[in-house]
Tab-separated table of C-alpha atoms in Angstrom:
chain	number	residue	atom	x	y	z
A	1	MET	CA	-0.074	-0.086	-0.037
A	2	ASN	CA	1.512	3.351	-0.937
A	3	ALA	CA	0.928	6.725	0.061
A	4	GLU	CA	-0.807	7.590	-3.227
A	5	SER	CA	-3.663	5.101	-2.716
A	6	PRO	CA	-6.860	6.965	-2.729
A	7	VAL	CA	-9.079	7.060	0.427
A	8	ARG	CA	-12.786	6.538	-0.043
A	9	ALA	CA	-13.732	5.656	3.615
A	10	VAL	CA	-12.308	6.661	6.986
A	11	VAL	CA	-12.856	4.484	10.227
A	12	PHE	CA	-11.754	6.445	13.371
A	13	ASP	CA	-10.958	5.278	16.863
A	14	MET	CA	-12.745	7.556	19.290
A	15	ASP	CA	-10.966	8.068	22.701
A	16	GLY	CA	-7.440	9.603	22.614
A	17	LEU	CA	-7.873	9.987	18.719
A	18	LEU	CA	-10.956	12.137	18.289
A	19	ILE	CA	-11.552	13.285	21.823
A	20	ASP	CA	-9.259	14.104	24.529
A	21	SER	CA	-10.820	11.539	27.068
A	22	GLU	CA	-7.782	9.293	27.874
A	23	SER	CA	-6.186	11.957	30.213
A	24	LEU	CA	-9.588	12.242	31.994
A	25	ALA	CA	-9.654	8.262	32.032
A	26	MET	CA	-6.198	8.060	33.823
A	27	GLU	CA	-7.362	10.789	36.381
A	28	SER	CA	-10.672	8.871	36.972
A	29	LEU	CA	-8.779	5.439	37.325
A	30	VAL	CA	-6.474	6.887	39.896
A	31	SER	CA	-9.046	8.807	42.040
A	32	ALA	CA	-11.500	5.811	42.022
A	33	GLY	CA	-8.630	3.491	43.477
A	34	THR	CA	-7.998	6.411	46.085
A	35	GLU	CA	-11.481	6.426	47.187
A	36	LEU	CA	-11.137	2.573	47.753
A	37	GLY	CA	-7.982	2.812	49.687
A	38	TYR	CA	-5.844	1.668	46.724
A	39	GLU	CA	-2.728	3.836	45.284
A	40	MET	CA	-2.990	3.247	41.586
A	41	SER	CA	0.110	4.327	40.002
A	42	PHE	CA	-0.016	6.320	36.351
A	43	GLU	CA	2.037	3.615	35.088
A	44	PHE	CA	-0.299	0.907	35.849
A	45	CYS	CA	-3.425	3.062	34.642
A	46	ARG	CA	-1.670	3.536	31.427
A	47	SER	CA	-1.251	0.011	30.754
A	48	MET	CA	-4.979	-0.024	30.642
A	49	ILE	CA	-5.322	2.512	27.942
A	50	GLY	CA	-6.743	1.131	24.709
A	51	VAL	CA	-7.239	-2.230	26.216
A	52	PRO	CA	-10.743	-4.146	26.342
A	53	ALA	CA	-12.870	-3.873	29.643
A	54	ASP	CA	-12.251	-7.607	30.394
A	55	ARG	CA	-8.638	-7.567	29.858
A	56	CYS	CA	-8.543	-4.291	32.266
A	57	ARG	CA	-10.091	-6.483	34.920
A	58	THR	CA	-7.542	-9.253	34.278
A	59	LEU	CA	-4.677	-6.399	34.744
A	60	ALA	CA	-6.172	-5.095	37.893
A	61	ALA	CA	-6.857	-8.676	39.396
A	62	ALA	CA	-3.284	-9.609	38.812
A	63	ALA	CA	-1.598	-6.316	40.098
A	64	TYR	CA	-3.636	-6.125	43.284
A	65	GLY	CA	-4.891	-9.329	44.220
A	66	ARG	CA	-8.041	-11.553	44.782
A	67	GLY	CA	-9.232	-9.360	47.335
A	68	PHE	CA	-9.382	-6.152	44.925
A	69	PRO	CA	-12.873	-5.034	44.582
A	70	LEU	CA	-12.941	-5.073	40.819
A	71	GLU	CA	-16.578	-4.485	40.132
A	72	GLU	CA	-16.725	-1.553	42.475
A	73	TYR	CA	-13.584	-0.084	41.347
A	74	PHE	CA	-14.544	0.053	37.588
A	75	ASP	CA	-18.183	1.156	38.384
A	76	LEU	CA	-16.488	4.189	40.532
A	77	HIS	CA	-14.241	4.758	37.703
A	78	ASP	CA	-17.237	5.210	35.637
A	79	VAL	CA	-18.711	7.703	37.904
A	80	HIS	CA	-15.702	9.701	38.289
A	81	LEU	CA	-15.038	9.818	34.590
A	82	ARG	CA	-18.674	10.937	34.034
A	83	GLN	CA	-18.210	13.709	36.504
A	84	LEU	CA	-14.836	14.792	34.691
A	85	VAL	CA	-16.494	14.811	31.301
A	86	ASP	CA	-19.866	16.710	32.589
A	87	SER	CA	-17.596	19.496	34.091
A	88	GLY	CA	-16.594	20.544	30.650
A	89	ARG	CA	-13.150	19.294	30.479
A	90	LEU	CA	-13.819	17.045	27.327
A	91	THR	CA	-12.681	18.320	23.975
A	92	THR	CA	-11.745	17.487	20.679
A	93	LYS	CA	-8.105	16.404	19.894
A	94	PRO	CA	-6.085	18.929	17.481
A	95	GLY	CA	-7.086	18.953	14.221
A	96	ALA	CA	-10.067	16.488	14.635
A	97	VAL	CA	-12.719	19.160	13.413
A	98	ALA	CA	-10.769	20.464	10.637
A	99	LEU	CA	-10.295	16.864	9.338
A	100	LEU	CA	-14.025	15.872	9.594
A	101	ASP	CA	-14.456	19.150	7.435
A	102	ALA	CA	-12.041	18.102	4.882
A	103	LEU	CA	-13.412	14.569	4.609
A	104	GLU	CA	-16.974	16.020	4.259
A	105	ALA	CA	-15.789	18.433	1.549
A	106	GLN	CA	-14.575	15.347	-0.221
A	107	GLY	CA	-17.537	13.460	0.186
A	108	VAL	CA	-15.634	10.682	2.058
A	109	PRO	CA	-17.859	8.678	4.528
A	110	LYS	CA	-16.808	8.402	8.199
A	111	ALA	CA	-17.312	5.658	10.889
A	112	ILE	CA	-16.216	5.097	14.328
A	113	ALA	CA	-14.962	1.733	15.901
A	114	THR	CA	-14.721	2.083	19.485
A	115	SER	CA	-13.856	0.007	22.590
A	116	SER	CA	-16.296	2.362	24.614
A	117	SER	CA	-19.839	1.231	25.287
A	118	ARG	CA	-22.737	2.781	23.430
A	119	ASP	CA	-23.795	5.012	26.207
A	120	ARG	CA	-20.375	6.438	26.877
A	121	ALA	CA	-19.693	6.805	23.116
A	122	ASP	CA	-22.831	8.691	22.367
A	123	HIS	CA	-22.600	11.005	25.371
A	124	HIS	CA	-18.848	11.609	24.637
A	125	LEU	CA	-19.460	12.452	20.977
A	126	GLN	CA	-22.643	14.841	21.906
A	127	LEU	CA	-20.500	16.670	24.587
A	128	ALA	CA	-17.713	16.945	21.937
A	129	GLY	CA	-19.991	18.371	19.502
A	130	ILE	CA	-19.252	15.688	16.817
A	131	ALA	CA	-22.032	13.268	17.433
A	132	ASP	CA	-23.763	13.945	13.983
A	133	ARG	CA	-20.439	13.961	12.194
A	134	PHE	CA	-20.571	10.140	11.338
A	135	GLU	CA	-22.437	7.798	9.271
A	136	VAL	CA	-21.790	4.558	11.608
A	137	VAL	CA	-20.620	4.281	15.084
A	138	VAL	CA	-19.542	0.589	16.096
A	139	THR	CA	-19.050	0.144	19.967
A	140	ARG	CA	-18.117	-2.805	22.001
A	141	GLN	CA	-21.575	-3.788	22.271
A	142	ASP	CA	-21.897	-3.991	18.565
A	143	VAL	CA	-19.149	-6.710	18.293
A	144	THR	CA	-18.497	-10.284	19.675
A	145	LYS	CA	-14.901	-9.459	19.815
A	146	GLY	CA	-13.188	-6.284	20.531
A	147	LYS	CA	-9.607	-4.852	19.741
A	148	PRO	CA	-7.272	-6.159	18.930
A	149	ASP	CA	-9.610	-8.538	17.063
A	150	PRO	CA	-10.381	-6.943	13.553
A	151	GLU	CA	-14.189	-7.560	13.994
A	152	PRO	CA	-15.001	-3.520	14.950
A	153	TYR	CA	-13.029	-2.401	11.859
A	154	LEU	CA	-14.588	-4.971	9.575
A	155	LYS	CA	-17.981	-4.088	10.849
A	156	ALA	CA	-17.518	-0.358	10.467
A	157	MET	CA	-15.987	-0.681	7.088
A	158	ALA	CA	-18.845	-2.878	5.844
A	159	ALA	CA	-21.491	-0.406	6.947
A	160	LEU	CA	-19.766	2.524	5.239
A	161	GLY	CA	-19.547	-0.026	2.074
A	162	GLY	CA	-15.916	0.437	2.107
A	163	GLU	CA	-13.083	-1.853	0.606
A	164	THR	CA	-9.845	-2.804	2.351
A	165	GLU	CA	-7.633	-0.964	-0.394
A	166	THR	CA	-9.522	2.353	-0.048
A	167	THR	CA	-10.331	2.448	3.659
A	168	LEU	CA	-8.100	4.285	6.195
A	169	ALA	CA	-8.039	3.455	9.806
A	170	LEU	CA	-7.038	6.243	12.305
A	171	GLU	CA	-5.805	5.021	15.791
A	172	ASP	CA	-4.074	6.213	18.811
A	173	SER	CA	-3.237	2.626	20.419
A	174	THR	CA	-1.156	-0.300	19.744
A	175	ASN	CA	-4.303	-2.473	20.349
A	176	GLY	CA	-6.354	-0.436	18.039
A	177	LEU	CA	-3.585	-0.648	15.376
A	178	ARG	CA	-3.300	-4.269	15.320
A	179	ALA	CA	-7.117	-4.418	14.944
A	180	ALA	CA	-7.051	-2.192	11.748
A	181	CYS	CA	-4.183	-4.186	10.460
A	182	ALA	CA	-5.509	-7.441	10.956
A	183	ALA	CA	-8.626	-6.136	9.059
A	184	GLY	CA	-6.399	-5.311	6.107
A	185	LEU	CA	-6.644	-1.603	6.331
A	186	ARG	CA	-3.615	0.821	6.297
A	187	CYS	CA	-3.538	2.626	9.593
A	188	ILE	CA	-2.116	6.015	10.418
A	189	LEU	CA	-1.044	6.110	14.028
A	190	VAL	CA	-1.453	9.347	15.985
A	191	PRO	CA	-0.244	8.446	19.642
A	192	ASP	CA	-1.793	10.112	22.646
A	193	LEU	CA	-0.675	8.863	26.138
A	194	VAL	CA	0.994	5.656	25.019
A	195	ARG	CA	4.414	5.823	23.384
A	196	PRO	CA	4.810	4.242	20.213
A	197	THR	CA	6.358	0.802	20.453
A	198	GLU	CA	8.755	-0.917	17.855
A	199	GLU	CA	5.730	-2.911	16.756
A	200	SER	CA	3.619	0.054	16.380
A	201	ARG	CA	6.290	1.812	14.236
A	202	ARG	CA	6.299	-1.382	11.916
A	203	LEU	CA	2.695	-1.802	11.521
A	204	ALA	CA	1.713	1.831	11.091
A	205	HIS	CA	1.111	3.095	7.285
A	206	ARG	CA	2.038	6.607	8.782
A	207	LEU	CA	2.871	7.982	12.275
A	208	TYR	CA	1.898	11.645	12.752
A	209	PRO	CA	1.859	13.871	15.862
A	210	ASP	CA	-1.569	15.237	15.283
A	211	LEU	CA	-4.727	14.958	13.036
A	212	HIS	CA	-3.680	18.164	10.997
A	213	GLN	CA	-1.234	16.023	9.122
A	214	VAL	CA	-3.585	13.500	8.062
A	215	ILE	CA	-5.416	16.286	6.271
A	216	GLU	CA	-2.308	16.765	4.272
A	217	TYR	CA	-1.880	13.090	3.735
A	218	LEU	CA	-5.612	12.960	2.180
A	219	ALA	CA	-4.732	15.844	-0.069
A	220	VAL	CA	-1.929	13.723	-1.496
A	221	ALA	CA	-3.736	10.341	-1.419
A	222	ASN	CA	-6.848	11.734	-3.254
A	223	ALA	CA	-5.001	14.305	-5.753
A	224	PRO	CA	-5.900	13.370	-9.276
A	225	SER	CA	-3.175	11.453	-10.888
A	226	THR	CA	-1.021	13.074	-13.759
A	227	ALA	CA	-2.531	10.174	-16.152
A	228	SER	CA	-6.234	11.040	-15.025
A	229	THR	CA	-5.338	14.745	-15.421
A	230	ALA	CA	-4.016	14.283	-19.024
A	231	SER	CA	-6.772	12.272	-20.055
A	232	THR	CA	-9.393	14.764	-19.287
A	233	ALA	CA	-7.298	17.694	-20.811
């Protein structure tokens, strides 16, 4: 797959890619532990970023032992995160709105493939002011297997009527990148809280610091070729 391959559909991750929610999630993971009397390090909480909910429970149980109140902890995390989000601290990531504008100007359909629940996805997208910018939103409740399984991306792409050769995925995490690549998509990685690994650098079609550069990538990918320009002259 080369940089000049056209982009006819785009599937976005949500948290940490479109909306600046991962920093709030980190804060709520720490504060939920504090309320229960546990010191949750930022390093440990960061290990759960971009990881499916069942795997997060496994990580917490392994780190804090059998007596750790898993359900109470993650329920409190949801409460704390909702409070932070509702306080007005949720924003879109740099370049997100401009990229959506550019895709709409080009008539490129857009979907979201997220590991968040339907309620959380709808709520966060509404507060961020971009809930109506996507034709399709695939959540963890819409699939049998979450990321790094390719199902979320395959389902989103199929709903858009896209094809693997011309559908672009956008991710911020290694697990999401694995899912997109397993679906056969080229994936641009825009890291958020988790630094790129050697694996993610190898898998990513491009690695950019923000979504503004994706707009530039699209300008190249969707530019008329020299041959087609000559044939219509």
